[in-house]
CSV table of C-alpha atoms and ligand atoms in Angstrom, one decimal:
chain,number,residue,atom,x,y,z
A,1132,UNK,CA,43.0,-27.4,44.1
A,1133,UNK,CA,41.2,-29.2,41.3
A,1134,UNK,CA,42.5,-27.6,38.1
A,1135,UNK,CA,41.5,-28.4,34.3
A,1136,UNK,CA,44.3,-29.5,32.2
A,1137,UNK,CA,45.5,-30.5,28.6
A,1138,UNK,CA,47.8,-33.0,28.7
A,1139,UNK,CA,48.6,-33.0,25.1
A,1140,UNK,CA,46.8,-31.4,21.8
A,1141,UNK,CA,43.4,-31.6,22.9
A,1142,UNK,CA,40.0,-31.7,22.2
A,1143,UNK,CA,37.6,-30.2,24.7
A,1144,UNK,CA,36.5,-34.0,25.7
A,1145,UNK,CA,40.3,-34.6,26.5
A,1146,UNK,CA,40.5,-32.0,29.1
A,1147,UNK,CA,41.2,-33.5,32.5
A,1148,UNK,CA,40.6,-32.8,36.2
A,1149,UNK,CA,43.7,-32.9,38.4
A,1150,UNK,CA,44.4,-32.1,41.9
A,1151,UNK,CA,47.2,-29.8,42.6
A,1152,UNK,CA,49.2,-28.4,45.6
A,1153,UNK,CA,47.8,-24.6,46.6
A,1154,UNK,CA,50.4,-22.3,44.9
A,1155,UNK,CA,52.2,-19.4,46.7
A,1156,UNK,CA,52.9,-16.1,45.1
A,1157,UNK,CA,56.3,-14.9,44.6
A,1158,UNK,CA,57.2,-11.1,44.6
A,1159,UNK,CA,54.5,-8.8,42.7
A,1160,UNK,CA,52.0,-11.4,42.5
A,1161,UNK,CA,48.9,-12.5,44.4
A,1162,UNK,CA,46.9,-15.8,44.8
A,1163,UNK,CA,43.3,-15.5,43.7
A,1164,UNK,CA,40.7,-18.3,45.2
A,1165,UNK,CA,38.8,-18.1,41.5
A,1166,UNK,CA,34.9,-18.0,42.0
A,1167,UNK,CA,34.3,-18.0,38.5
A,1168,UNK,CA,36.4,-18.1,35.1
A,1169,UNK,CA,35.1,-17.7,31.6
A,1170,UNK,CA,35.6,-19.0,28.3
A,1171,UNK,CA,37.1,-17.0,25.1
A,1172,UNK,CA,37.3,-18.5,21.7
A,1173,UNK,CA,41.1,-18.7,22.0
A,1174,UNK,CA,40.8,-21.7,24.7
A,1175,UNK,CA,39.2,-23.6,22.0
A,1176,UNK,CA,42.3,-23.1,19.8
A,1177,UNK,CA,45.1,-23.1,22.9
A,1178,UNK,CA,43.9,-26.4,23.9
A,1179,UNK,CA,44.8,-27.7,20.6
A,1180,UNK,CA,48.2,-25.7,20.1
A,1181,UNK,CA,46.6,-23.8,17.3
A,1182,UNK,CA,46.8,-20.4,18.8
A,1183,UNK,CA,49.4,-17.7,19.2
A,1184,UNK,CA,50.6,-18.9,22.6
A,1185,UNK,CA,51.7,-22.4,23.0
A,1186,UNK,CA,52.3,-23.6,26.5
A,1187,UNK,CA,54.1,-26.7,27.3
A,1188,UNK,CA,51.8,-29.5,28.4
A,1189,UNK,CA,50.5,-30.1,31.0
A,1190,UNK,CA,48.4,-26.5,31.2
A,1191,UNK,CA,45.2,-25.5,32.2
A,1192,UNK,CA,43.6,-23.0,29.6
A,1193,UNK,CA,41.6,-20.0,30.6
A,1194,UNK,CA,42.5,-16.3,30.4
A,1195,UNK,CA,40.3,-14.5,32.8
A,1196,UNK,CA,39.1,-15.1,36.5
A,1197,UNK,CA,37.2,-13.4,39.4
A,1198,UNK,CA,37.7,-14.2,43.2
A,1199,UNK,CA,38.9,-13.0,46.3
A,1200,UNK,CA,42.9,-12.6,47.0
A,1201,UNK,CA,43.8,-15.2,49.2
A,1202,UNK,CA,47.4,-14.6,49.4
A,1203,UNK,CA,49.7,-11.4,48.6
A,1204,UNK,CA,53.9,-12.0,47.6
A,1205,UNK,CA,56.6,-9.6,48.7
A,1206,UNK,CA,56.0,-5.8,47.4
A,1207,UNK,CA,52.3,-6.0,46.5
A,1208,UNK,CA,50.4,-3.0,47.8
A,1209,UNK,CA,47.5,-2.3,45.7
A,1210,UNK,CA,46.0,-5.7,47.5
A,1211,UNK,CA,45.4,-7.3,50.5
A,1212,UNK,CA,43.9,-10.7,51.6
A,1213,UNK,CA,40.2,-10.9,51.0
A,1214,UNK,CA,39.5,-8.3,48.7
A,1215,UNK,CA,37.5,-9.0,45.6
A,1216,UNK,CA,39.4,-9.3,42.1
A,1217,UNK,CA,39.6,-9.7,38.7
A,1218,UNK,CA,42.7,-10.8,36.6
A,1219,UNK,CA,43.7,-11.8,33.6
A,1220,UNK,CA,46.2,-14.4,32.6
A,1221,UNK,CA,48.3,-15.9,29.5
A,1222,UNK,CA,46.5,-19.0,30.0
A,1223,UNK,CA,45.6,-21.3,33.4
A,1224,UNK,CA,42.6,-19.6,34.4
A,1225,UNK,CA,40.6,-22.8,34.3
A,1226,UNK,CA,41.7,-23.5,38.3
A,1227,UNK,CA,40.3,-23.4,42.0
A,1228,UNK,CA,43.5,-21.0,42.6
A,1229,UNK,CA,45.5,-19.1,39.9
A,1230,UNK,CA,48.8,-16.7,40.6
A,1231,UNK,CA,48.5,-13.4,39.3
A,1232,UNK,CA,50.7,-10.4,38.7
A,1233,UNK,CA,49.3,-7.4,40.6
A,1234,UNK,CA,49.1,-4.8,37.5
A,1235,UNK,CA,47.1,-7.6,35.8
A,1236,UNK,CA,44.5,-7.7,38.7
A,1237,UNK,CA,42.1,-5.2,39.2
A,1238,UNK,CA,39.1,-4.2,41.8
A,1239,UNK,CA,35.4,-4.2,40.5
A,1240,UNK,CA,32.4,-2.7,41.6
A,1241,UNK,CA,30.8,-4.3,45.0
A,1242,UNK,CA,27.3,-4.8,43.1
A,1243,UNK,CA,28.6,-6.8,40.4
A,1244,UNK,CA,28.6,-10.7,41.0
A,1245,UNK,CA,31.6,-13.0,40.3
A,1246,UNK,CA,29.9,-14.5,37.0
A,1247,UNK,CA,29.7,-11.2,35.6
A,1248,UNK,CA,33.0,-10.1,36.4
A,1249,UNK,CA,34.7,-13.5,34.9
A,1250,UNK,CA,33.2,-12.5,32.2
A,1251,UNK,CA,34.1,-8.7,32.0
A,1252,UNK,CA,38.0,-8.7,31.4
A,1253,UNK,CA,38.6,-9.9,27.9
A,1254,UNK,CA,35.8,-9.2,26.1
A,1255,UNK,CA,35.0,-5.7,27.1
A,1256,UNK,CA,39.0,-4.7,27.7
A,1257,UNK,CA,39.2,-5.5,24.0
A,1258,UNK,CA,36.5,-3.9,22.7
A,1259,UNK,CA,37.3,-0.8,24.7
A,1260,UNK,CA,40.8,-0.9,23.1
A,1261,UNK,CA,39.7,-1.6,19.7
A,1262,UNK,CA,37.0,1.3,19.4
A,1263,UNK,CA,38.5,3.8,21.7
A,1264,UNK,CA,42.0,3.4,21.4
A,1265,UNK,CA,42.7,2.0,18.2
A,1266,UNK,CA,39.8,3.5,16.0
A,1267,UNK,CA,39.1,6.4,17.8
A,1268,UNK,CA,35.4,6.1,16.8
A,1269,UNK,CA,33.6,9.6,17.5
A,1270,UNK,CA,30.1,10.3,18.2
A,1271,UNK,CA,27.7,9.9,15.3
A,1272,UNK,CA,30.2,7.8,13.5
A,1273,UNK,CA,28.6,4.4,12.2
A,1274,UNK,CA,29.8,1.0,13.5
A,1275,UNK,CA,29.4,-2.3,11.9
A,1276,UNK,CA,29.7,-5.1,14.4
A,1277,UNK,CA,30.0,-8.7,13.4
A,1278,UNK,CA,29.8,-11.5,15.2
A,1279,UNK,CA,27.5,-9.3,17.7
A,1280,UNK,CA,25.6,-11.5,19.5
A,1281,UNK,CA,29.4,-13.3,20.3
A,1282,UNK,CA,31.6,-12.9,23.5
A,1283,UNK,CA,33.5,-9.7,22.2
A,1284,UNK,CA,31.2,-9.0,19.7
A,1285,UNK,CA,27.9,-7.7,22.2
A,1286,UNK,CA,30.5,-5.8,24.2
A,1287,UNK,CA,31.6,-3.8,20.9
A,1288,UNK,CA,27.8,-3.2,20.3
A,1289,UNK,CA,27.8,-1.7,24.2
A,1290,UNK,CA,31.0,0.3,23.9
A,1291,UNK,CA,30.4,1.9,20.6
A,1292,UNK,CA,26.7,2.7,21.8
A,1293,UNK,CA,28.0,4.2,25.0
A,1294,UNK,CA,30.7,6.7,23.0
A,1295,UNK,CA,27.7,7.8,21.0
A,1296,UNK,CA,28.3,5.8,17.7
A,1297,UNK,CA,25.0,4.4,15.7
A,1298,UNK,CA,25.5,0.5,15.8
A,1299,UNK,CA,25.0,-1.7,12.8
A,1300,UNK,CA,25.0,-5.7,14.1
A,1301,UNK,CA,25.4,-8.8,12.3
A,1302,UNK,CA,24.4,-12.1,13.7
A,1303,UNK,CA,23.5,-15.4,12.2
A,1304,UNK,CA,19.9,-16.1,13.4
A,1305,UNK,CA,16.8,-13.9,14.5
A,1306,UNK,CA,17.3,-14.6,17.8
A,1307,UNK,CA,20.7,-13.3,18.3
A,1308,UNK,CA,19.9,-10.5,16.3
A,1309,UNK,CA,17.1,-9.6,18.9
A,1310,UNK,CA,19.7,-9.8,21.6
A,1311,UNK,CA,22.2,-7.3,19.8
A,1312,UNK,CA,19.1,-4.8,19.5
A,1313,UNK,CA,18.5,-5.3,22.9
A,1314,UNK,CA,22.0,-4.2,23.9
A,1315,UNK,CA,21.9,-1.1,22.0
A,1316,UNK,CA,22.2,-1.8,18.4
A,1317,UNK,CA,20.3,0.5,15.9
A,1318,UNK,CA,19.9,-2.2,13.2
A,1319,UNK,CA,20.4,-5.7,13.3
A,1320,UNK,CA,21.1,-7.8,9.8
A,1321,UNK,CA,20.3,-11.3,10.5
A,1322,UNK,CA,22.9,-13.2,8.1
A,1323,UNK,CA,20.7,-16.3,7.7
A,1324,UNK,CA,18.5,-14.3,5.8
A,1325,UNK,CA,20.8,-11.5,3.9
A,1326,UNK,CA,24.2,-13.4,4.1
A,1327,UNK,CA,25.1,-10.6,1.6
A,1328,UNK,CA,25.0,-7.6,4.1
A,1329,UNK,CA,27.0,-5.1,1.8
A,1330,UNK,CA,24.0,-3.9,0.1
A,1331,UNK,CA,21.9,-3.4,3.9
A,1332,UNK,CA,25.1,-1.7,5.2
A,1333,UNK,CA,25.1,0.6,2.2
A,1334,UNK,CA,21.5,1.6,2.5
A,1335,UNK,CA,21.4,1.9,6.2
A,1336,UNK,CA,24.3,4.4,5.6
A,1337,UNK,CA,23.0,6.7,2.8
A,1338,UNK,CA,25.2,4.9,0.7
A,1339,UNK,CA,28.7,5.7,2.3
A,1340,UNK,CA,28.9,2.3,4.2
A,1341,UNK,CA,30.1,2.1,7.9
A,1342,UNK,CA,32.9,4.3,9.3
A,1343,UNK,CA,34.3,1.6,11.8
A,1344,UNK,CA,33.8,-2.0,11.0
A,1345,UNK,CA,34.3,-4.5,13.8
A,1346,UNK,CA,35.7,-7.9,12.7
A,1347,UNK,CA,36.3,-11.0,15.5
A,1348,UNK,CA,35.0,-13.1,12.6
A,1349,UNK,CA,37.3,-12.8,9.5
A,1350,UNK,CA,37.1,-14.9,6.0
A,1351,UNK,CA,34.3,-14.1,3.8
A,1352,UNK,CA,33.0,-11.6,6.3
A,1353,UNK,CA,35.9,-9.7,6.3
A,1354,UNK,CA,36.3,-9.6,2.4
A,1355,UNK,CA,32.5,-8.7,2.1
A,1356,UNK,CA,33.1,-5.9,5.0
A,1357,UNK,CA,35.7,-3.8,2.8
A,1358,UNK,CA,32.9,-3.5,-0.1
A,1359,UNK,CA,31.0,-1.3,2.6
A,1360,UNK,CA,33.4,0.7,4.3
A,1361,UNK,CA,33.0,4.2,4.3
A,1362,UNK,CA,35.4,6.6,2.6
A,1363,UNK,CA,38.5,7.4,5.3
A,1364,UNK,CA,36.9,3.9,7.8
A,1365,UNK,CA,39.1,1.7,9.7
A,1366,UNK,CA,38.5,-1.8,9.7
A,1367,UNK,CA,39.6,-3.1,13.1
A,1368,UNK,CA,40.9,-7.0,12.4
A,1369,UNK,CA,39.8,-8.5,16.1
A,1370,UNK,CA,40.0,-12.2,15.3
A,1371,UNK,CA,39.4,-15.0,12.7
A,1372,UNK,CA,36.3,-17.4,14.0
A,1373,UNK,CA,35.4,-18.3,10.9
A,1374,UNK,CA,39.0,-20.2,10.5
A,1375,UNK,CA,40.1,-18.4,7.5
A,1376,UNK,CA,42.8,-15.2,7.9
A,1377,UNK,CA,41.6,-13.0,5.3
A,1378,UNK,CA,44.2,-11.2,2.8
A,1379,UNK,CA,43.5,-7.8,2.2
A,1380,UNK,CA,43.9,-6.4,-1.1
A,1381,UNK,CA,45.9,-3.0,-0.9
A,1382,UNK,CA,44.0,-1.5,-3.7
A,1383,UNK,CA,40.9,-1.8,-1.8
A,1384,UNK,CA,42.7,0.5,1.2
A,1385,UNK,CA,44.0,2.9,-1.6
A,1386,UNK,CA,40.8,3.6,-3.2
A,1387,UNK,CA,38.4,3.8,0.0
A,1388,UNK,CA,41.5,5.8,1.8
A,1389,UNK,CA,40.3,3.3,4.9
A,1390,UNK,CA,42.9,1.6,7.0
A,1391,UNK,CA,42.8,-1.8,8.3
A,1392,UNK,CA,43.8,-1.7,12.0
A,1393,UNK,CA,45.2,-4.9,14.1
A,1394,UNK,CA,44.3,-5.2,17.8
A,1395,UNK,CA,45.7,-7.9,20.1
A,1396,UNK,CA,44.8,-7.2,23.3
A,1397,UNK,CA,46.6,-9.7,25.1
A,1398,UNK,CA,49.8,-8.0,24.3
A,1399,UNK,CA,48.4,-4.5,24.8
A,1400,UNK,CA,47.1,-5.4,28.5
A,1401,UNK,CA,50.8,-5.8,29.3
A,1402,UNK,CA,52.4,-2.6,27.1
A,1403,UNK,CA,49.9,-0.3,28.6
A,1404,UNK,CA,49.6,-1.0,31.9
A,1405,UNK,CA,48.3,2.5,32.9
A,1406,UNK,CA,46.1,2.7,30.1
A,1407,UNK,CA,44.4,-0.6,31.0
A,1408,UNK,CA,43.3,0.5,34.4
A,1409,UNK,CA,42.2,3.9,33.2
A,1410,UNK,CA,40.0,1.6,30.7
A,1411,UNK,CA,38.7,-0.7,33.2
A,1412,UNK,CA,37.7,2.4,35.3
A,1413,UNK,CA,35.5,3.7,32.2
A,1414,UNK,CA,33.8,0.5,31.9
A,1415,UNK,CA,33.1,-0.1,35.3
A,1416,UNK,CA,31.7,3.5,35.5
A,1417,UNK,CA,29.3,2.5,32.4
A,1418,UNK,CA,28.6,-0.7,34.1
A,1419,UNK,CA,27.5,1.6,37.4
A,1420,UNK,CA,25.6,4.2,35.2
A,1421,UNK,CA,23.5,1.0,33.0
A,1422,UNK,CA,25.5,1.6,30.2
A,1423,UNK,CA,27.0,-1.7,29.7
A,1424,UNK,CA,24.7,-5.1,30.6
A,1425,UNK,CA,27.3,-8.0,30.2
A,1426,UNK,CA,25.5,-11.1,29.2
A,1427,UNK,CA,26.3,-14.4,30.6
A,1428,UNK,CA,24.4,-16.8,28.2
A,1429,UNK,CA,25.1,-20.0,30.2
A,1430,UNK,CA,27.3,-21.1,33.6
A,1431,UNK,CA,28.9,-24.7,33.9
A,1432,UNK,CA,30.6,-25.9,36.6
A,1433,UNK,CA,34.4,-25.9,36.7
A,1434,UNK,CA,34.3,-29.7,36.0
A,1435,UNK,CA,32.3,-28.9,32.9
A,1436,UNK,CA,35.0,-27.2,30.9
A,1437,UNK,CA,34.9,-29.5,27.9
A,1438,UNK,CA,31.2,-29.6,27.6
A,1439,UNK,CA,31.1,-25.7,27.7
A,1440,UNK,CA,33.8,-25.4,25.4
A,1441,UNK,CA,31.6,-27.5,22.9
A,1442,UNK,CA,28.5,-25.2,23.8
A,1443,UNK,CA,31.0,-22.4,22.6
A,1444,UNK,CA,31.9,-23.4,19.6
A,1445,UNK,CA,28.0,-24.8,18.6
A,1446,UNK,CA,27.3,-20.8,18.5
A,1447,UNK,CA,24.2,-21.6,20.3
A,1448,UNK,CA,25.0,-19.8,23.1
A,1449,UNK,CA,25.0,-16.1,22.8
A,1450,UNK,CA,27.2,-13.8,25.3
A,1451,UNK,CA,29.7,-15.0,27.6
A,1452,UNK,CA,29.9,-18.9,29.1
A,1453,UNK,CA,31.2,-19.1,32.8
A,1454,UNK,CA,33.0,-21.7,34.7
A,1455,UNK,CA,31.8,-21.6,38.3
A,1456,UNK,CA,34.3,-23.4,41.2
B,1696,NAP,N1,42.6,-9.3,19.2
B,1696,NAP,C1,42.3,-9.5,20.4
B,1696,NAP,O1,42.6,-9.1,21.5
B,1696,NAP,C2,41.1,-10.4,20.8
B,1696,NAP,C3,40.2,-11.0,22.1
B,1696,NAP,C4,39.3,-11.6,22.3
B,1696,NAP,C5,39.0,-12.4,21.3
B,1696,NAP,N2,39.4,-12.2,19.8
B,1696,NAP,C6,38.5,-13.3,18.6
B,1696,NAP,O2,37.5,-12.8,18.6
B,1696,NAP,C7,36.9,-13.6,17.9
B,1696,NAP,C8,35.6,-13.9,18.8
B,1696,NAP,O3,35.8,-14.6,20.3
B,1696,NAP,P1,34.7,-14.7,21.0
B,1696,NAP,O4,35.5,-15.1,22.6
B,1696,NAP,O5,34.1,-13.7,21.3
B,1696,NAP,O6,34.1,-15.9,20.4
B,1696,NAP,P2,32.5,-16.5,20.7
B,1696,NAP,O7,31.7,-15.9,22.1
B,1696,NAP,O8,32.3,-17.9,20.5
B,1696,NAP,O9,31.8,-15.5,19.1
B,1696,NAP,C9,32.6,-15.6,18.1
B,1696,NAP,C10,31.4,-14.9,17.0
B,1696,NAP,O10,31.7,-15.3,15.8
B,1696,NAP,C11,30.4,-15.5,15.0
B,1696,NAP,N3,31.2,-16.8,14.1
B,1696,NAP,C12,30.8,-16.6,12.5
B,1696,NAP,N4,31.3,-17.9,12.0
B,1696,NAP,C13,32.0,-18.5,12.7
B,1696,NAP,C14,32.3,-19.7,12.6
B,1696,NAP,N5,32.7,-20.6,11.9
B,1696,NAP,N6,32.4,-20.5,14.2
B,1696,NAP,C15,32.6,-19.8,15.1
B,1696,NAP,N7,31.6,-17.9,15.6
B,1696,NAP,C16,31.7,-18.0,13.9
B,1696,NAP,C17,29.6,-16.3,15.8
B,1696,NAP,O11,28.5,-15.6,15.7
B,1696,NAP,P3,27.3,-16.1,14.6
B,1696,NAP,O12,26.8,-17.2,14.9
B,1696,NAP,O13,26.4,-14.9,15.0
B,1696,NAP,O14,27.8,-15.9,13.4
B,1696,NAP,C18,30.1,-16.1,17.2
B,1696,NAP,O15,29.3,-15.6,18.2
B,1696,NAP,C19,37.7,-15.3,18.0
B,1696,NAP,O16,38.6,-15.1,16.8
B,1696,NAP,C20,39.0,-14.9,19.2
B,1696,NAP,O17,40.2,-15.2,19.0
B,1696,NAP,C21,40.3,-12.0,19.7
């Protein structure tokens, strides 16, 4: 089977395709024949050994797959050969076959295609935990979503909307703003025209600011967000796509009586597998009701993983990018 690997600290162009023997699942694990895997921003970091997790070389990047179970190890009872499954991994998804732990695999709806299913687990999983389990958004609250046309951002727009919130999106172009509105945002702020979004957020919230801020961007966006957060608000630290990890002035938390809340979904899914299962049940129910519309902005063949990563870094492809085997 073919695998995309980083043999050393790599740029996307350095990734190689190699052949590996068919892997066999051990106890509590299953083998999935991968139909599709999806990109995440962190893939671009992990190949350069710039991510929290630094695997030994050579390794395959990739956190999520959708495919068909082709073997089960001893003790696996929830899956059988032939079942369709999505799964998440610490890394290693850019392969034609993967071994995953059974509690990190999940069934997905019959009507969902593999590309959509591959794009689903990390982004929707992260946004669900951030918005529902960590910041407990309530119907009628205002949620400000940054990077709102990106992989996790667009899912946050949809989940906040499905949970009854009012959503203000920010994105870097008119086209991206239009996409966020099509996915349910009530307002979109085009940062190419209004880089100082603080006043716009204030005026859209009657001067109060946003109740919850979902921030996968960091840097200046985070700094400015703390200046348009409501009394008692919550800012979710999701990621740092802008490249700078912001520092939080404690006086701003004090005067707004607000909270900064970290979200590390990769760890959450291992620590709380029961809640993860419940989250996917809810998310797939919303998908079946038409409340979630995963946006796959581009598909590439597995062998073009480097090119796909470059496309992600260009910020030109909205939603998720998928690799098909
Ligand atoms: N905490 C967690 O558990 C968790 C889980 C998943 C992802 N994340 C993090 O969330 C962030 C987004 O991940 P993703 O997979 O959604 O990535 P993505 O699809 O590339 O989206 C990132 C968005 O950030 C915005 N952005 C602003 N400045 C940027 C810059 N300098 N470079 C790149 N993008 C920039 C872009 O929107 P505009 O072009 O509209 O500005 C882009 O759409 C990453 O930091 C990732 O590590 C965290």
